Coordinates of C-alpha atoms and ligand atoms in Angstrom, one line a residue:
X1 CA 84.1 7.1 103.4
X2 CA 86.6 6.4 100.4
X3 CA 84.9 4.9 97.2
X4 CA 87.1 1.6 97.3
X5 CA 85.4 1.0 101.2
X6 CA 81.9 1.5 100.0
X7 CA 82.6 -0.5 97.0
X8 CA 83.7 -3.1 99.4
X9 CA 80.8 -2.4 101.4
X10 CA 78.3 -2.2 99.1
X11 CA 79.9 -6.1 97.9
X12 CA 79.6 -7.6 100.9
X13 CA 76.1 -6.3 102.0
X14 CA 75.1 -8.5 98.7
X15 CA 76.9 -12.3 100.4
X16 CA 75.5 -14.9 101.8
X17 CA 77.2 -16.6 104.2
X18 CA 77.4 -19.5 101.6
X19 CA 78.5 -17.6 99.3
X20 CA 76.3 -16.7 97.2
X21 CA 75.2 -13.2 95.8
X22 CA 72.4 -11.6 95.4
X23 CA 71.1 -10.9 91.8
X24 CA 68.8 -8.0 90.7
X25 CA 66.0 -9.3 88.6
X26 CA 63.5 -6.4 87.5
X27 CA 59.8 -7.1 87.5
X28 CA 57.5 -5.7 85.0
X29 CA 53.6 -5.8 85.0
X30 CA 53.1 -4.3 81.9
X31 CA 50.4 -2.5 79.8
X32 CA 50.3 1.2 82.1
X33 CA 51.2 3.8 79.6
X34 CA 53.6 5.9 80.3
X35 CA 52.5 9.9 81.6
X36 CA 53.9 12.8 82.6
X37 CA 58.1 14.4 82.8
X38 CA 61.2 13.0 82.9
X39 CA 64.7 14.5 83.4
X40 CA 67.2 13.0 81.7
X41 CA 70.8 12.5 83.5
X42 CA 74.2 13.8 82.6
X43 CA 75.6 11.7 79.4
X44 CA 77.4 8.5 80.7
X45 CA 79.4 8.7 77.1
X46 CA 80.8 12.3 77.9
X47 CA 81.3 11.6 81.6
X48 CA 84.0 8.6 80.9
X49 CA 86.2 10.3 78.6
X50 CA 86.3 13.7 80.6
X51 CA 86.8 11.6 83.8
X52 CA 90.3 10.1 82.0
X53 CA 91.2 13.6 80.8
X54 CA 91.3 14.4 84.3
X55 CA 94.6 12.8 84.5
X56 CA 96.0 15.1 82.1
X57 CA 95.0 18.0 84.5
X58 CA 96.8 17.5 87.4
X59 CA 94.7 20.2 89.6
X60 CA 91.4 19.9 90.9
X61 CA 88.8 19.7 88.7
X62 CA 85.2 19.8 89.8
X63 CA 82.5 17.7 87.0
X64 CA 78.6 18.3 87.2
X65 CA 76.0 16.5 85.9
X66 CA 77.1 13.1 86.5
X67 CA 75.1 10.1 86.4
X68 CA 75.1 7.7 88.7
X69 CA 75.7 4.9 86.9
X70 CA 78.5 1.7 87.4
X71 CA 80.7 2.1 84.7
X72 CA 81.1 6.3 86.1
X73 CA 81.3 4.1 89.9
X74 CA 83.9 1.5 88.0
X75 CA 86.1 5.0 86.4
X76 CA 86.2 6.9 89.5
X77 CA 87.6 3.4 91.3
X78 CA 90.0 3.4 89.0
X79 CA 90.8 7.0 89.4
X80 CA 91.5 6.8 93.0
X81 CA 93.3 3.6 93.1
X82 CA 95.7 5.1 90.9
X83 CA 96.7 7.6 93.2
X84 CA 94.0 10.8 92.3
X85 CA 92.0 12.5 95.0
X86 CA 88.4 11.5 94.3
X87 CA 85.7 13.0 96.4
X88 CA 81.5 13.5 95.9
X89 CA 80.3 16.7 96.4
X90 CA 76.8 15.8 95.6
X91 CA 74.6 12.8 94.0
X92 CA 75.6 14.5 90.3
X93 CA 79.3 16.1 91.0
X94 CA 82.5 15.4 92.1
X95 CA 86.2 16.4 92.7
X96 CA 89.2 14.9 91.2
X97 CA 92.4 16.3 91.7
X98 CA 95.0 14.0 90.1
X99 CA 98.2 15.4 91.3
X100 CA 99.5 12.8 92.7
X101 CA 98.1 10.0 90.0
X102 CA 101.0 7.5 89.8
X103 CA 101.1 5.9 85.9
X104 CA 101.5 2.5 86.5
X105 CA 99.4 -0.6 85.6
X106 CA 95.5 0.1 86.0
X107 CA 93.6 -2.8 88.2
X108 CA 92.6 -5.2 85.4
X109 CA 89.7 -6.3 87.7
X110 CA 88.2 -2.7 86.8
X111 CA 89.5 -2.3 83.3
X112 CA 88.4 -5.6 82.2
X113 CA 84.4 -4.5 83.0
X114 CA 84.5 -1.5 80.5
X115 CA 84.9 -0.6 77.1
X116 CA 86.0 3.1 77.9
X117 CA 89.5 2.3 79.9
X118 CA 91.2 2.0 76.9
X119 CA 90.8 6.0 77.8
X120 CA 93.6 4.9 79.7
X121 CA 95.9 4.9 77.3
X122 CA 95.7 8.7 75.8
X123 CA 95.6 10.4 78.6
X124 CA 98.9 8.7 80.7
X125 CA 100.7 8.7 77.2
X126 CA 99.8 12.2 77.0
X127 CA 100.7 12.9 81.0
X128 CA 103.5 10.7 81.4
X129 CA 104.5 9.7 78.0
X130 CA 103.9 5.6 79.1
X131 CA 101.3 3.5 79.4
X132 CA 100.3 0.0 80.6
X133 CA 96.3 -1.4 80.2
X134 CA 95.0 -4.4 80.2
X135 CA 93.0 -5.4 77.3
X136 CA 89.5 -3.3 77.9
X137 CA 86.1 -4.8 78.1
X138 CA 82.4 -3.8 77.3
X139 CA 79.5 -4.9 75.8
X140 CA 79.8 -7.7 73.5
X141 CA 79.1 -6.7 69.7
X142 CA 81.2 -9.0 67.8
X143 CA 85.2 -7.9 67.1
X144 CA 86.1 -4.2 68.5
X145 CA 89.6 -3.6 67.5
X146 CA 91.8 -0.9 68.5
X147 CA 93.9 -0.5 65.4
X148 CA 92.9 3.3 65.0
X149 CA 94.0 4.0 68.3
X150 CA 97.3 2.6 67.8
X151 CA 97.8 3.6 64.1
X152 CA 97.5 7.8 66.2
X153 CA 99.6 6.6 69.2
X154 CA 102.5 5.7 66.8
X155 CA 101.7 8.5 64.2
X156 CA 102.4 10.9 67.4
X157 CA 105.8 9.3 68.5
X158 CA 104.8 6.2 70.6
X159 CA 106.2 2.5 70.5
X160 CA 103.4 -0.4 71.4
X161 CA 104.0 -3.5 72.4
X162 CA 101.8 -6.1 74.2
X163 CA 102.9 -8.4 76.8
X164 CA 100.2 -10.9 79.2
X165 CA 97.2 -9.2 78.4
X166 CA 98.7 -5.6 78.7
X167 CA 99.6 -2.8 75.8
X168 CA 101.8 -1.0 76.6
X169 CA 103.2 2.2 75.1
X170 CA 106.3 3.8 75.4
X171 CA 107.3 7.8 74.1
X172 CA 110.5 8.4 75.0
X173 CA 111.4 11.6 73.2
X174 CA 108.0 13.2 74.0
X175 CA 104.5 13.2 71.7
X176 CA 105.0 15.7 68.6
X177 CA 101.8 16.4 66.4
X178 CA 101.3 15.3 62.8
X179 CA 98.4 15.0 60.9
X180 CA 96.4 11.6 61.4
X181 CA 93.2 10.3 58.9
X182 CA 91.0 7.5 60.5
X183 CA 90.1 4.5 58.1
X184 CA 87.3 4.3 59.6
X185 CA 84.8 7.0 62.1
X186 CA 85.5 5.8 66.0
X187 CA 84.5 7.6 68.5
X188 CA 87.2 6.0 71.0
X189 CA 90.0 6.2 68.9
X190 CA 89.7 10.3 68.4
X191 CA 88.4 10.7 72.1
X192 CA 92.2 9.2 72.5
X193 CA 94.1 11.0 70.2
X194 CA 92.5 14.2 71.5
X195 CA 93.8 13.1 74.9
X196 CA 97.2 12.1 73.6
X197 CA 97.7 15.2 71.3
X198 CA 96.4 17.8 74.2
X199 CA 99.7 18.1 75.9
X200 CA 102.0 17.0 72.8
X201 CA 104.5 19.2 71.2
X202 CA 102.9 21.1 67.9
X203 CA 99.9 20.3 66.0
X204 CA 98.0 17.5 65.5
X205 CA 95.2 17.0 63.2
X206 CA 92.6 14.2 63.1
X207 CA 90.8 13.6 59.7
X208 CA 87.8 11.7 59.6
X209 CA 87.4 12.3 63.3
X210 CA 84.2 11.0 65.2
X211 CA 81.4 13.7 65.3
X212 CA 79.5 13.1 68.6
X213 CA 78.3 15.1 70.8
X214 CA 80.3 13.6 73.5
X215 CA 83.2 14.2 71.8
X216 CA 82.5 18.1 71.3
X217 CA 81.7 17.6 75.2
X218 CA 85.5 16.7 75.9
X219 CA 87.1 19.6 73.7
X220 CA 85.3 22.0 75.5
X221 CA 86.1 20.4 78.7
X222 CA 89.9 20.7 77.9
X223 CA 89.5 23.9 76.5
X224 CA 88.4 25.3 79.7
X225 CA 91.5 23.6 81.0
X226 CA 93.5 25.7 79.0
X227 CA 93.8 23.3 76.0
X228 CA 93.8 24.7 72.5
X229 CA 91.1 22.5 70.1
X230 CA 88.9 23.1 67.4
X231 CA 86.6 21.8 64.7
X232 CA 85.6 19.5 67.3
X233 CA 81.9 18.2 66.2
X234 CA 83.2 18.5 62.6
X235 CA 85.4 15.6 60.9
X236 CA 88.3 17.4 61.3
X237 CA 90.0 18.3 64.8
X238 CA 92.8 20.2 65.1
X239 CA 94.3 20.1 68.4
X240 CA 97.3 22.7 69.2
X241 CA 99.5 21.0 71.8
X242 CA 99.6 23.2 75.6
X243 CA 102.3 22.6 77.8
X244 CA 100.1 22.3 81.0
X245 CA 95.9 22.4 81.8
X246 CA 94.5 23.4 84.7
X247 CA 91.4 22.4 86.6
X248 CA 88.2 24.2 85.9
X249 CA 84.3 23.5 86.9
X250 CA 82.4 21.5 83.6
X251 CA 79.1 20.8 83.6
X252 CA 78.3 17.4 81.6
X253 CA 76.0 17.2 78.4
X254 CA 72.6 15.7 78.8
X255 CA 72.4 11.8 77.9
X256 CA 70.8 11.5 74.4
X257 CA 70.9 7.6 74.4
X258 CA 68.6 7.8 77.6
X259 CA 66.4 10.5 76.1
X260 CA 66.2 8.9 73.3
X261 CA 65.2 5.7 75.4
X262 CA 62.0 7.1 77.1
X263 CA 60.9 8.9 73.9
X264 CA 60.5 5.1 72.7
X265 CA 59.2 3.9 75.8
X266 CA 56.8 6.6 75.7
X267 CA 55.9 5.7 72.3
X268 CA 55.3 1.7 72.6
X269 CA 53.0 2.2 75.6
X270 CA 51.1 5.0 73.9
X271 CA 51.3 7.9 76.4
X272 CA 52.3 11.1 76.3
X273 CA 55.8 12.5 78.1
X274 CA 58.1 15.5 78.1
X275 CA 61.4 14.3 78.4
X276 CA 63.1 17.1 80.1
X277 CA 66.8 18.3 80.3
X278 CA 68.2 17.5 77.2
X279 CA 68.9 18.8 73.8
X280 CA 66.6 18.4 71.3
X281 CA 69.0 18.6 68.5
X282 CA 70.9 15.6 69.8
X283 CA 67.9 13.3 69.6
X284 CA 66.7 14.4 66.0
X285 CA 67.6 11.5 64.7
X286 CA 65.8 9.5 66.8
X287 CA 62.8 12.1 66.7
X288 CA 62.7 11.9 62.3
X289 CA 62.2 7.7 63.0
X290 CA 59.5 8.2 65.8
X291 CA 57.6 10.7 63.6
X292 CA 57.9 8.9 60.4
X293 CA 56.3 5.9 62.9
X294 CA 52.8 8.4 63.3
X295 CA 54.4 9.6 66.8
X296 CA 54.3 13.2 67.7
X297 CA 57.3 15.3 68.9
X298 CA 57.3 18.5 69.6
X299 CA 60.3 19.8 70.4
X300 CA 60.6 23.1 73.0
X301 CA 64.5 24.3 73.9
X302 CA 65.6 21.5 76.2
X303 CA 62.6 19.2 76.4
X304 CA 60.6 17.1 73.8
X305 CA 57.1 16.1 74.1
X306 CA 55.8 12.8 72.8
X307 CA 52.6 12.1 72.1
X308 CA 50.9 8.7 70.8
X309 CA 50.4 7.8 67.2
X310 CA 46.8 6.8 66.2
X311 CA 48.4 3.7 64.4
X312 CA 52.2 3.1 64.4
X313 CA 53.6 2.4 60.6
X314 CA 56.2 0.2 60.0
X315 CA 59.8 2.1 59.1
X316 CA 63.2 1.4 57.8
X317 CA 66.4 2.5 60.2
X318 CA 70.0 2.4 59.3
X319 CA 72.9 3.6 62.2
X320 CA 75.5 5.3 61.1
X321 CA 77.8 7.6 63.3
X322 CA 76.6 10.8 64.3
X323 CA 74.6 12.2 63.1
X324 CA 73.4 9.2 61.4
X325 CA 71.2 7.3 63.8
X326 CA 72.9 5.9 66.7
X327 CA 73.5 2.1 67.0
X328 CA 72.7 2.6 71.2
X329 CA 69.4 3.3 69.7
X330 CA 68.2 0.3 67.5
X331 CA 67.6 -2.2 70.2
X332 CA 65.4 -0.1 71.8
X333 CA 63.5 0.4 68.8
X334 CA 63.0 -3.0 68.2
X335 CA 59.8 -3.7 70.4
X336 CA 57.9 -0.5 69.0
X337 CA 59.2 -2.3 65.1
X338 CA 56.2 -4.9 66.2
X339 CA 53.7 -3.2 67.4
X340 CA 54.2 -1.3 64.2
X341 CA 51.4 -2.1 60.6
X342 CA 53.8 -3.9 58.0
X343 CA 57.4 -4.8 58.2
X344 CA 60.4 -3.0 59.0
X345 CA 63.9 -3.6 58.9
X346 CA 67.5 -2.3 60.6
X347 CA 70.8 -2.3 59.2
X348 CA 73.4 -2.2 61.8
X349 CA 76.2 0.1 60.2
X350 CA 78.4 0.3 62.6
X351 CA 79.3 -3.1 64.6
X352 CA 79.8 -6.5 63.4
X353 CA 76.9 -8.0 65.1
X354 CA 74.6 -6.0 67.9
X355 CA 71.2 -8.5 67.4
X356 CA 71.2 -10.8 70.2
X357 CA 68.6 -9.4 71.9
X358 CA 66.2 -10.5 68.9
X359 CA 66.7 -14.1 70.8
X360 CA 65.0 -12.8 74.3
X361 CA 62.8 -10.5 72.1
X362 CA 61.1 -13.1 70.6
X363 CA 60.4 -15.2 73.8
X364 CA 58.1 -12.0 74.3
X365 CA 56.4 -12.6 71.0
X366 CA 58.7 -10.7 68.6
X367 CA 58.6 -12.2 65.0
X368 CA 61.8 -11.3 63.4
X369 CA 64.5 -12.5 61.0
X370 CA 68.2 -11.5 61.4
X371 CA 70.6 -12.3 59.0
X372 CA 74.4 -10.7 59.9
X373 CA 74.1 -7.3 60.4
X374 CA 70.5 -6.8 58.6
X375 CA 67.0 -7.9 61.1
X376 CA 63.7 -7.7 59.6
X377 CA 60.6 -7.2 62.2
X378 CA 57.1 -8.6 61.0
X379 CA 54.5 -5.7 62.5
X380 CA 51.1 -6.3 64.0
X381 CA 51.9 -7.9 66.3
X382 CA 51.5 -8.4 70.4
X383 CA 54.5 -8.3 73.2
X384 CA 53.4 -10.5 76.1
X385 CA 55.4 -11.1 79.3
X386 CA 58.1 -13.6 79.9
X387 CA 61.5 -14.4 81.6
X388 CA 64.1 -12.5 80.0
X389 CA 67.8 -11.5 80.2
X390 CA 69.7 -8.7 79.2
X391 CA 72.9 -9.5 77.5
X392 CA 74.3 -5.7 77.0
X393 CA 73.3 -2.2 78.0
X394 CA 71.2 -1.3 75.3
X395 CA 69.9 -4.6 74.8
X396 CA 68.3 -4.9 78.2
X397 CA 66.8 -0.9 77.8
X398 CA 64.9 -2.7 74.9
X399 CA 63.5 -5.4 76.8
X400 CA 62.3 -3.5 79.7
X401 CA 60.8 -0.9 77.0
X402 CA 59.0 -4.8 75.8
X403 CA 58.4 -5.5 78.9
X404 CA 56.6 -1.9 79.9
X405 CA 54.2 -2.6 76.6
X406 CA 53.4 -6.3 76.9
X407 CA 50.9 -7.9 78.2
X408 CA 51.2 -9.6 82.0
X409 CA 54.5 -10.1 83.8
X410 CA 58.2 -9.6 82.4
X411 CA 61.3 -10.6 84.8
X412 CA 64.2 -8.9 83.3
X413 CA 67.7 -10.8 84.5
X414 CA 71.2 -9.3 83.8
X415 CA 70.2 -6.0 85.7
X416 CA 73.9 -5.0 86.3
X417 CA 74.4 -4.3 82.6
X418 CA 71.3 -2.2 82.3
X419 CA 72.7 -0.2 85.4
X420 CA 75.9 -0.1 83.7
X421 CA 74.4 2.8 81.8
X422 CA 71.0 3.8 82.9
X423 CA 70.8 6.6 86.1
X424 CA 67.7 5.9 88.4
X425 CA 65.6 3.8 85.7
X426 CA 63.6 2.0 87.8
X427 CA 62.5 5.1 89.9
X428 CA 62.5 7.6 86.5
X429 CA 59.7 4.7 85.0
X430 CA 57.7 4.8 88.3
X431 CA 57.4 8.0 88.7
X432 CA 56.0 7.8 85.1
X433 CA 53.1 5.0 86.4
X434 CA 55.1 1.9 85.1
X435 CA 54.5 -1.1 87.0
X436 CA 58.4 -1.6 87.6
X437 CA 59.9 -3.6 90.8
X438 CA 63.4 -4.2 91.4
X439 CA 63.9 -7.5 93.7
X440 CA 67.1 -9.4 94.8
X441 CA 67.2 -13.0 94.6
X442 CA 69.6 -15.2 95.6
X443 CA 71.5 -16.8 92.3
X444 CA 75.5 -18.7 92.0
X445 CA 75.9 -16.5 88.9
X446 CA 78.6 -13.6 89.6
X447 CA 76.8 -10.1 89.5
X448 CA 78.9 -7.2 88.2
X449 CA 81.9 -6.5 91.0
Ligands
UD1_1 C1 81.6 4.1 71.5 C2 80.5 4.0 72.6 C3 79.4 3.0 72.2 C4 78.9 3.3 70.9 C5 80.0 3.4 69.8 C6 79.5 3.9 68.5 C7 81.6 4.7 74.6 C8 82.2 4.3 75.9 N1 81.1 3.7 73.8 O1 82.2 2.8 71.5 O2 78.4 3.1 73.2 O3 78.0 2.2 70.5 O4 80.9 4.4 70.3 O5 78.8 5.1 68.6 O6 81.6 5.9 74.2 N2 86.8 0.2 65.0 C9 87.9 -0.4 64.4 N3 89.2 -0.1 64.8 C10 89.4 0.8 65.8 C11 88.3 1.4 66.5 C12 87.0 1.1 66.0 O7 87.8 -1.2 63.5 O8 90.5 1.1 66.2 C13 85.5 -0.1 64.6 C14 84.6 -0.8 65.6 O9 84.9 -2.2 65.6 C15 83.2 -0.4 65.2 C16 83.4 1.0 64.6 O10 84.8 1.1 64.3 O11 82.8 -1.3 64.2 C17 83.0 2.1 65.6 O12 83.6 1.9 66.9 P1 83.9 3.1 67.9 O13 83.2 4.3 67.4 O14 85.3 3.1 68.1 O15 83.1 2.6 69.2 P2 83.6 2.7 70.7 O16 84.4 3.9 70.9 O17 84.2 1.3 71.1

């Protein structure tokens, strides 16, 4: 069966006849701690990007370690109703050949659900020297301008304009290379620059380029399509333009932001857990704040172990790019902040606003004070159940990691945006002994489709 007719499927198994849709609504009966292994899934973040790159290929290329996750569901939709060959080879890998991808305007019902289409952009300019996208979408954390990724498009030869809702860019005489410094570190503006420069003519080079992991991820993906980039994990990329890729087998890189999500969930119900699969390295930043906290890590070559602190102390977290902490991280933090002696605070250093969450945090019996992009938690405390909802991805990890440590019953709404990001967490958490449920209930709210 094609993607688009189970996606259809899968929609109207989820009607009533009146109309209505089912809603997921997780149930939490809190206070088991969490025991025993975990393996982490293939990094949603380095999946998108190297899913768009695809279209640069033009052959077959064959990507493991993929999560199974919406927005990777939403990208490979896109994919295939653009015109690329899309086809599952297993629950973690899959086949996209996109020879016969037709540039053209990407279905704004897709594009609109995700931040990562603007991915979009760099690689048709870089295949077809055009593009058309609708304005992208994603999780909500105050303005998220793409000024960066225009300033590279028109340093590298292309014209933008935007007309209804779409930017579209135009490069007539071709892509040629020059040398492009960021204002600012973005991940998604040098993810598309790297796409954009890949097949351009001479050299481009990206100053004050994004360090991630998941952008190291997608230079060696290229470059075992025949690409030519280095310095890639460093703040400056240069990228030697190829004049054709071809398609290779790539493996993805483990997902720190969920790693670094049962490490916490670990630590606020006191149990001990190897989180398996990953790279320790990637999560050190997330490690230093858990042990400064009283929690042990141990780290082994792909695992960490964490073990519970005798009291948790109150700490002080700033996100910064990587490898800064990450700003995925700090709402998941959040809960363990009040179980914490003392107060602690978090300074969000990379969006405009990303404490909402404090709002459904405190229903649980969170006592905190946010004030712009600074939130200060008041320790000693207790997290007991209540109705919640999850307003973003890593907003919702931090109330189910409340709801696994509170006392009674937590019912966790806005599901969809959890599974936006999040492979198997419902069955990952039971298999660790938490009291987790997933039920459907009938609700006149839209889910994600
Ligand atoms: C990506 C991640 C997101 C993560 C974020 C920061 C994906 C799909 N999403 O988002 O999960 O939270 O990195 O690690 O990988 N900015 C500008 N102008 C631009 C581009 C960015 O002002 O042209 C600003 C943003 O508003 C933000 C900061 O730069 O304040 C960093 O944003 P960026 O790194 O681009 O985040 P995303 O790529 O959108």
């Amino acid at each position: 069966m094609s993607l688009k007719s189970a996606a259809k499927e899968r929609r109207e198994a989820k009607a009533f006849p009146n109309g209505y849709v089912m809603s997921m609504k997780f149930i939490i009966q809190g206070g088991s701690r969490l025991e025993g292994e975990v393996f982490i899934s293939g990094m949603k973040n380095a999946a998108l990007p190297i899913l768009f790159a695809t279209i640069l290929v033009g052959e077959p290329c064959i990507l493991e370690n993929i999560p199974n996750v919406s927005d990777i569901d939403v990208t490979l939709q896109i994919l295939e109703e653009m015109g690329a060959s899309v086809t599952r080879l297993s629950a973690t890998s899959v086949q996209i050949d996109t020879a016969n991808f037709n540039q053209g305007t990407a279905p704004y019902a897709l594009v609109k659900r995700m931040r990562a289409s603007t991915y979009l952009l760099g690689a048709e300019l870089g295949r077809f020297h055009k593009a058309c996208v609708g304005w992208p979408g994603g999780c909500n954390f105050g303005s998220r301008p793409i000024d960066q990724h225009m300033k590279g498009f028109e340093a590298l030869g292309a014209v933008s304009t935007t007309d209804s809702g779409c930017i579209r860019l135009s490069a007539e005489e071709g892509l040629v290379g020059k040398s492009i410094y960021f204002d600012m570190v973005s991940v998604g503006a040098t993810v598309n620059i790297m796409l954009a420069a890949t097949l351009a003519e001479g050299v481009t080079v990206i100053d004050n380029a994004a360090r991630e992991p998941h952008i190291v991820d997608l230079a060696n993906f290229l470059n075992s399509c025949g690409a030519s980039i280095s310095g890639a994990g460093t703040s400056v990329i240069k990228i030697r333009g190829v004049s054709e890729l071809h398609g290779c087998r790539y493996t993805i890189i483990p997902d720190m932001i969920e790693a670094g999500t049962f490490m916490v969930a670990a630590a606020a119900t006191g149990g001990t857990v190897t989180v398996r699969s990953i790279i320790p390295k990637h999560v050190e930043s997330v490690t230093a704040k858990l042990c400064e906290m009283g929690v042990g890590v141990e780290e082994l070559d792909d695992a960490v172990i964490v073990s519970p602190a005798t009291e948790l102390q109150n700490v002080n977290i700033k996100t910064l790019p990587y490898p800064g902490f990450p700003t995925d991280m700090h709402p998941q933090f959040a809960p363990l902040l009040c179980l914490a002696n003392g107060i602690s605070c978090i300074q969000e250093g990379v969006f405009e606003t990303r404490f909402r969450y404090v709002e459904e945090l405190r229903k649980m019996g969170v006592s905190a004070m946010v004030d712009s992009r600074n939130a200060t938690f008041v320790g000693g405390g207790k997290l007991t159940g209540a109705p919640v909802d999850a307003m973003d991805l890593r907003a919702g990890a931090a109330l189910v990691i409340a709801g696994l440590a509170a006392e009674g019953r937590t019912e966790i709404g806005g599901v969809q945006y959890i599974n936006r990001g999040y492979d198997n967490l419902v069955g990952k958490l039971r298999a660790l002994g938490a009291k987790i449920e997933v039920v459907d209930l009938p609700s006149d709210e839209e889910i994600l489709e």
